[in-house]
mmCIF file of C-alpha atoms in Angstrom:
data_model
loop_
_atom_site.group_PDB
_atom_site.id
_atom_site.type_symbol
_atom_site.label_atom_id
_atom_site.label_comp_id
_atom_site.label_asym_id
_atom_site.label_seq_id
_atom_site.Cartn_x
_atom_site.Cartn_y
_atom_site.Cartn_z
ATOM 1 C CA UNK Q 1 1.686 3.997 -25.282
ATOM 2 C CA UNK Q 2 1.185 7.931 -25.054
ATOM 3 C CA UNK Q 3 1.497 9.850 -21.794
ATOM 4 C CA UNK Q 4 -1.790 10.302 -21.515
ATOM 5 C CA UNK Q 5 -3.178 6.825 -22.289
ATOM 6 C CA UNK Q 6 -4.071 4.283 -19.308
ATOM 7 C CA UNK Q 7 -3.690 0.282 -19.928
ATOM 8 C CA UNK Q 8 -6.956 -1.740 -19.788
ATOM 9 C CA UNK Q 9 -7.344 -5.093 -19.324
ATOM 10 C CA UNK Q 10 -10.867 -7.033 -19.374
ATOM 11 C CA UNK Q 11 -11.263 -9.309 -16.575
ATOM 12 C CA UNK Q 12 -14.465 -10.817 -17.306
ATOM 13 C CA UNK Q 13 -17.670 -10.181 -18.334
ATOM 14 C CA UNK Q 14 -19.976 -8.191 -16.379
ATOM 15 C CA UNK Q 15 -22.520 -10.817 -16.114
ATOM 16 C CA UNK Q 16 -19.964 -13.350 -14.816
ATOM 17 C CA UNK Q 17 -20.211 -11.910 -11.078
ATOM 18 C CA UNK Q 18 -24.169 -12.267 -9.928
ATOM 19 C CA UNK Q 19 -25.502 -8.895 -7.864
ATOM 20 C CA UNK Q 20 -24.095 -9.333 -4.294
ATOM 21 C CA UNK Q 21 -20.890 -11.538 -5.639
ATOM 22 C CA UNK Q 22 -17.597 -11.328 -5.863
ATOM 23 C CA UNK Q 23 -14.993 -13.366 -7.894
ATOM 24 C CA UNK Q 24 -11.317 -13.698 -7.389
ATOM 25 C CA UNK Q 25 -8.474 -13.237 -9.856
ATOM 26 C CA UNK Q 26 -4.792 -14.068 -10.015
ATOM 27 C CA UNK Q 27 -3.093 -11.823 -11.792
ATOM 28 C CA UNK Q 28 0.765 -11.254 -12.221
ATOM 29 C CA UNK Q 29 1.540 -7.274 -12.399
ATOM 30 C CA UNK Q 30 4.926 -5.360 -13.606
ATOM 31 C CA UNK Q 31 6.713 -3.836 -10.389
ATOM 32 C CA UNK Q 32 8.706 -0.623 -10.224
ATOM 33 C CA UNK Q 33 11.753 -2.588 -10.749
ATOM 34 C CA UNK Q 34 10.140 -4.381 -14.293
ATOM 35 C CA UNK Q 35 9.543 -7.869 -12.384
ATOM 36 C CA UNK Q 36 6.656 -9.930 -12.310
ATOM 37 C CA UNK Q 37 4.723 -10.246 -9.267
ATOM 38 C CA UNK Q 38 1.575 -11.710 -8.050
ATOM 39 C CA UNK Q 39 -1.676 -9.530 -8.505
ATOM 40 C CA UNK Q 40 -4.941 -11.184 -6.725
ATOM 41 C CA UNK Q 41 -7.914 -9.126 -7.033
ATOM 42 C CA UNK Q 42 -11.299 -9.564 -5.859
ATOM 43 C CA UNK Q 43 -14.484 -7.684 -7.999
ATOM 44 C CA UNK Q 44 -17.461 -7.502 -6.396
ATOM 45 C CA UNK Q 45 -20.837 -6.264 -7.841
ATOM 46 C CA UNK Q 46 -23.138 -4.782 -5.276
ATOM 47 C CA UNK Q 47 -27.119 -5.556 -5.136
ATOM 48 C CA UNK Q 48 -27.063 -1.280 -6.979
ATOM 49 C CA UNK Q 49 -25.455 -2.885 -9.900
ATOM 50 C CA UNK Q 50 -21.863 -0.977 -9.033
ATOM 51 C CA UNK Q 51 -18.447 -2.770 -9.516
ATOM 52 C CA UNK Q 52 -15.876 -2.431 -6.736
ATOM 53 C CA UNK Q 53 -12.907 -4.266 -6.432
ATOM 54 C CA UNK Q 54 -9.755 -4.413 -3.873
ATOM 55 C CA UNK Q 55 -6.470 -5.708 -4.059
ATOM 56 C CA UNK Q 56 -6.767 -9.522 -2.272
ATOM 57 C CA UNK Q 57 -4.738 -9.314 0.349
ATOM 58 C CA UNK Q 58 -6.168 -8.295 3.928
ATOM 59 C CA UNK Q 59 -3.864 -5.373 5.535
ATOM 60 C CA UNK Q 60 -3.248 -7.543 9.233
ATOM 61 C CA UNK Q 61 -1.615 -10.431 7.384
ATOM 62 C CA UNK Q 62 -1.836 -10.206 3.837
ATOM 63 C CA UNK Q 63 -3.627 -13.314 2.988
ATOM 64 C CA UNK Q 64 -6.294 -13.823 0.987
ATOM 65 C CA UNK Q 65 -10.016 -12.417 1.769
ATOM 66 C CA UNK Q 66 -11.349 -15.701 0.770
ATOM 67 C CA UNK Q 67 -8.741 -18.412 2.646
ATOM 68 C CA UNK Q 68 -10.427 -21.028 3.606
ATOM 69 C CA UNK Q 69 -13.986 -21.517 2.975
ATOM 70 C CA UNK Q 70 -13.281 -19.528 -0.238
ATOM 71 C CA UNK Q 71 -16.397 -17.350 0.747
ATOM 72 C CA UNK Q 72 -15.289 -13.201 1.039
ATOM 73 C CA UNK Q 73 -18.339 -12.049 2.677
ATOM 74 C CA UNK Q 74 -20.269 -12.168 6.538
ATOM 75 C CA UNK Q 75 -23.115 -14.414 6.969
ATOM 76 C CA UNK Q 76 -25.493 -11.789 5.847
ATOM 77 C CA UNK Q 77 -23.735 -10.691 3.344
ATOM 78 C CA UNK Q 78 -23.374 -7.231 4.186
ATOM 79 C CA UNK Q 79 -19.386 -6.553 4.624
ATOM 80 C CA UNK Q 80 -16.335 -8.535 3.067
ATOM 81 C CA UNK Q 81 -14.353 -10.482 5.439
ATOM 82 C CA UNK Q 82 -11.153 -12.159 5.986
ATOM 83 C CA UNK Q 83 -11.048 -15.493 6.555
ATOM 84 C CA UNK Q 84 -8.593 -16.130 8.445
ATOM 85 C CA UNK Q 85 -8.966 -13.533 11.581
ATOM 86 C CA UNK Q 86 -12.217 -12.685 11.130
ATOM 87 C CA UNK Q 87 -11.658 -8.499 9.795
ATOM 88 C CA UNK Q 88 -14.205 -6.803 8.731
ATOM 89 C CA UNK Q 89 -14.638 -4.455 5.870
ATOM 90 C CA UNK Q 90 -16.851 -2.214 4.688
ATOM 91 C CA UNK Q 91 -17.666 -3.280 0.529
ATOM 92 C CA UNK Q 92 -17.693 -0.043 -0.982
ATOM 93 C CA UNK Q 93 -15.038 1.851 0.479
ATOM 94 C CA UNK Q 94 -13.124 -1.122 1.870
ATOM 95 C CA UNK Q 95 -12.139 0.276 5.166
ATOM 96 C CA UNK Q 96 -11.740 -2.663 8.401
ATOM 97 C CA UNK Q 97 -14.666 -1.805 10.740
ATOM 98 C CA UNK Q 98 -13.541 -4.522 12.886
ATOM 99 C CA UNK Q 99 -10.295 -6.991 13.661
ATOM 100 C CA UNK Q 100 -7.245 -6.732 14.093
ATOM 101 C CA UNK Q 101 -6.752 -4.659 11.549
ATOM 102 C CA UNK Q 102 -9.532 -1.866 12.455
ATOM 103 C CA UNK Q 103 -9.024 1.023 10.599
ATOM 104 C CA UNK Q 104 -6.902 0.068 7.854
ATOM 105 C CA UNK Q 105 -8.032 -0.179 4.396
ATOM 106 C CA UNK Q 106 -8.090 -3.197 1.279
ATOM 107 C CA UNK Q 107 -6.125 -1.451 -1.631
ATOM 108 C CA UNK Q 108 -8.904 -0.288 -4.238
ATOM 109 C CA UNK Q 109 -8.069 -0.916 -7.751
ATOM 110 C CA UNK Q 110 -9.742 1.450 -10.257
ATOM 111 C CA UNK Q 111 -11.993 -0.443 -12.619
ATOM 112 C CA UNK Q 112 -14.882 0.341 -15.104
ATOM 113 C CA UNK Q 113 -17.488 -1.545 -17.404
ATOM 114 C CA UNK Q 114 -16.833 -1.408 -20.939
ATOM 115 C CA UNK Q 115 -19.235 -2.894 -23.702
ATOM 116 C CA UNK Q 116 -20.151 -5.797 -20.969
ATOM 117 C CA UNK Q 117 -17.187 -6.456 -19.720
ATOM 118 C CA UNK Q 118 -15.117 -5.455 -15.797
ATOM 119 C CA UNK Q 119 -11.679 -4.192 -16.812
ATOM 120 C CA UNK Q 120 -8.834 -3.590 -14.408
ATOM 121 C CA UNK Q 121 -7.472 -0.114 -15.319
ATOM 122 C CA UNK Q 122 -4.297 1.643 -14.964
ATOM 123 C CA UNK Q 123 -2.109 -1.335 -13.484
ATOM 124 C CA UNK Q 124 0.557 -3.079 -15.960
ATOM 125 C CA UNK Q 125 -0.431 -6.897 -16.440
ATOM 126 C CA UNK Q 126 2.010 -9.129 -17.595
ATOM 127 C CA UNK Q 127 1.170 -10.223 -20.960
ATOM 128 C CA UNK Q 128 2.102 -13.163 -22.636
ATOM 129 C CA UNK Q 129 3.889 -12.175 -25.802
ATOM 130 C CA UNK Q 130 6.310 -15.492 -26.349
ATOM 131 C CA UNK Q 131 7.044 -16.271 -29.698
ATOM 132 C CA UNK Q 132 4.934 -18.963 -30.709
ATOM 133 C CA UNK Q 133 6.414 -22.737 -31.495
ATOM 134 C CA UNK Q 134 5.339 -25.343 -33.660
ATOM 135 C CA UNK Q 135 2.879 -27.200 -31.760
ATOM 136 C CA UNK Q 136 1.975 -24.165 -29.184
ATOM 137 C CA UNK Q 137 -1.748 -23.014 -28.552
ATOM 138 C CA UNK Q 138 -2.319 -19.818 -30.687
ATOM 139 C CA UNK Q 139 -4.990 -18.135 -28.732
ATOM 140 C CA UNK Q 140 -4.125 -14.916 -28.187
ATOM 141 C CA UNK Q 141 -6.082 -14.462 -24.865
ATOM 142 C CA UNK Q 142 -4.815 -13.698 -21.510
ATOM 143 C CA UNK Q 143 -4.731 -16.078 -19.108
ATOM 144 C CA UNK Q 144 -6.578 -15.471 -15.833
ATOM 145 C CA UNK Q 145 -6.950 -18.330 -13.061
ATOM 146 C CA UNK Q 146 -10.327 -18.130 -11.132
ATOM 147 C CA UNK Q 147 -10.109 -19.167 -7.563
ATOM 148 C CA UNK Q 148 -13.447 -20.603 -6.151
ATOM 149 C CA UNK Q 149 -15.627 -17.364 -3.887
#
């Protein structure tokens, strides 16, 4: 890969994620030091159609937006929220309005629509490029485990 070139990686399709949804994704990134480490994401699509999505880890404690009831927004839908201490964050810039960690921000990852379909761009996935054995499966798609939202 050129210089100039940026790695994209579809995450689902576009329709997957109603208006006003999110869904999470665990992901497994290349670090600095060529390891592989955990990458959750959350995309959400906002009721204007837009695709935003944030690292899944809240900034106070780095769990998961969705711990617990699996749900990553307020009662009325308005602002993301962590479930376990109760942070608030705004959706589309993903700055904590409220909680303990006011002020701080959810990492943004960069992503656009391509053809129908949310891709993560500009991170370094792990890919699964084993040489195939007698009696693996062939498909040559990556895997991505879905938690519940």
């Amino acid at each position: 890969m050129g210089p100039e070139e940026i790695d994209v990686f579809i995450i689902c399709a576009s329709d997957d994620i109603e208006r006003g949804g999110a869904g999470a994704f665990s992901l497994s990134r290349i670090d600095a030091s060529g390891e592989s480490r955990p990458f959750p994401i959350v995309v959400i699509r906002t009721h204007d159609n837009a695709y935003v999505g944030y690292v899944n880890a809240c900034p106070h404690d780095g769990v998961w937006l969705n711990i617990g009831s699996g749900d990553f927004f307020t009662q009325d839908r308005s602002f993301l929220k962590c479930g376990r201490h109760g942070a608030i964050f705004e959706i589309d810039s993903g700055l904590c309005i409220d909680g303990p960690c006011n002020g701080k921000s959810l990492q943004p990852i960069a992503l656009a629509v391509v053809d129908g379909e949310v891709c993560l761009c500009g991170e370094r996935l792990v890919e699964d490029d084993r040489p195939f054995g007698a009696f693996d499966d062939h498909d040559e798609t990556m895997e991505i485990m879905i938690h519940p939202d």
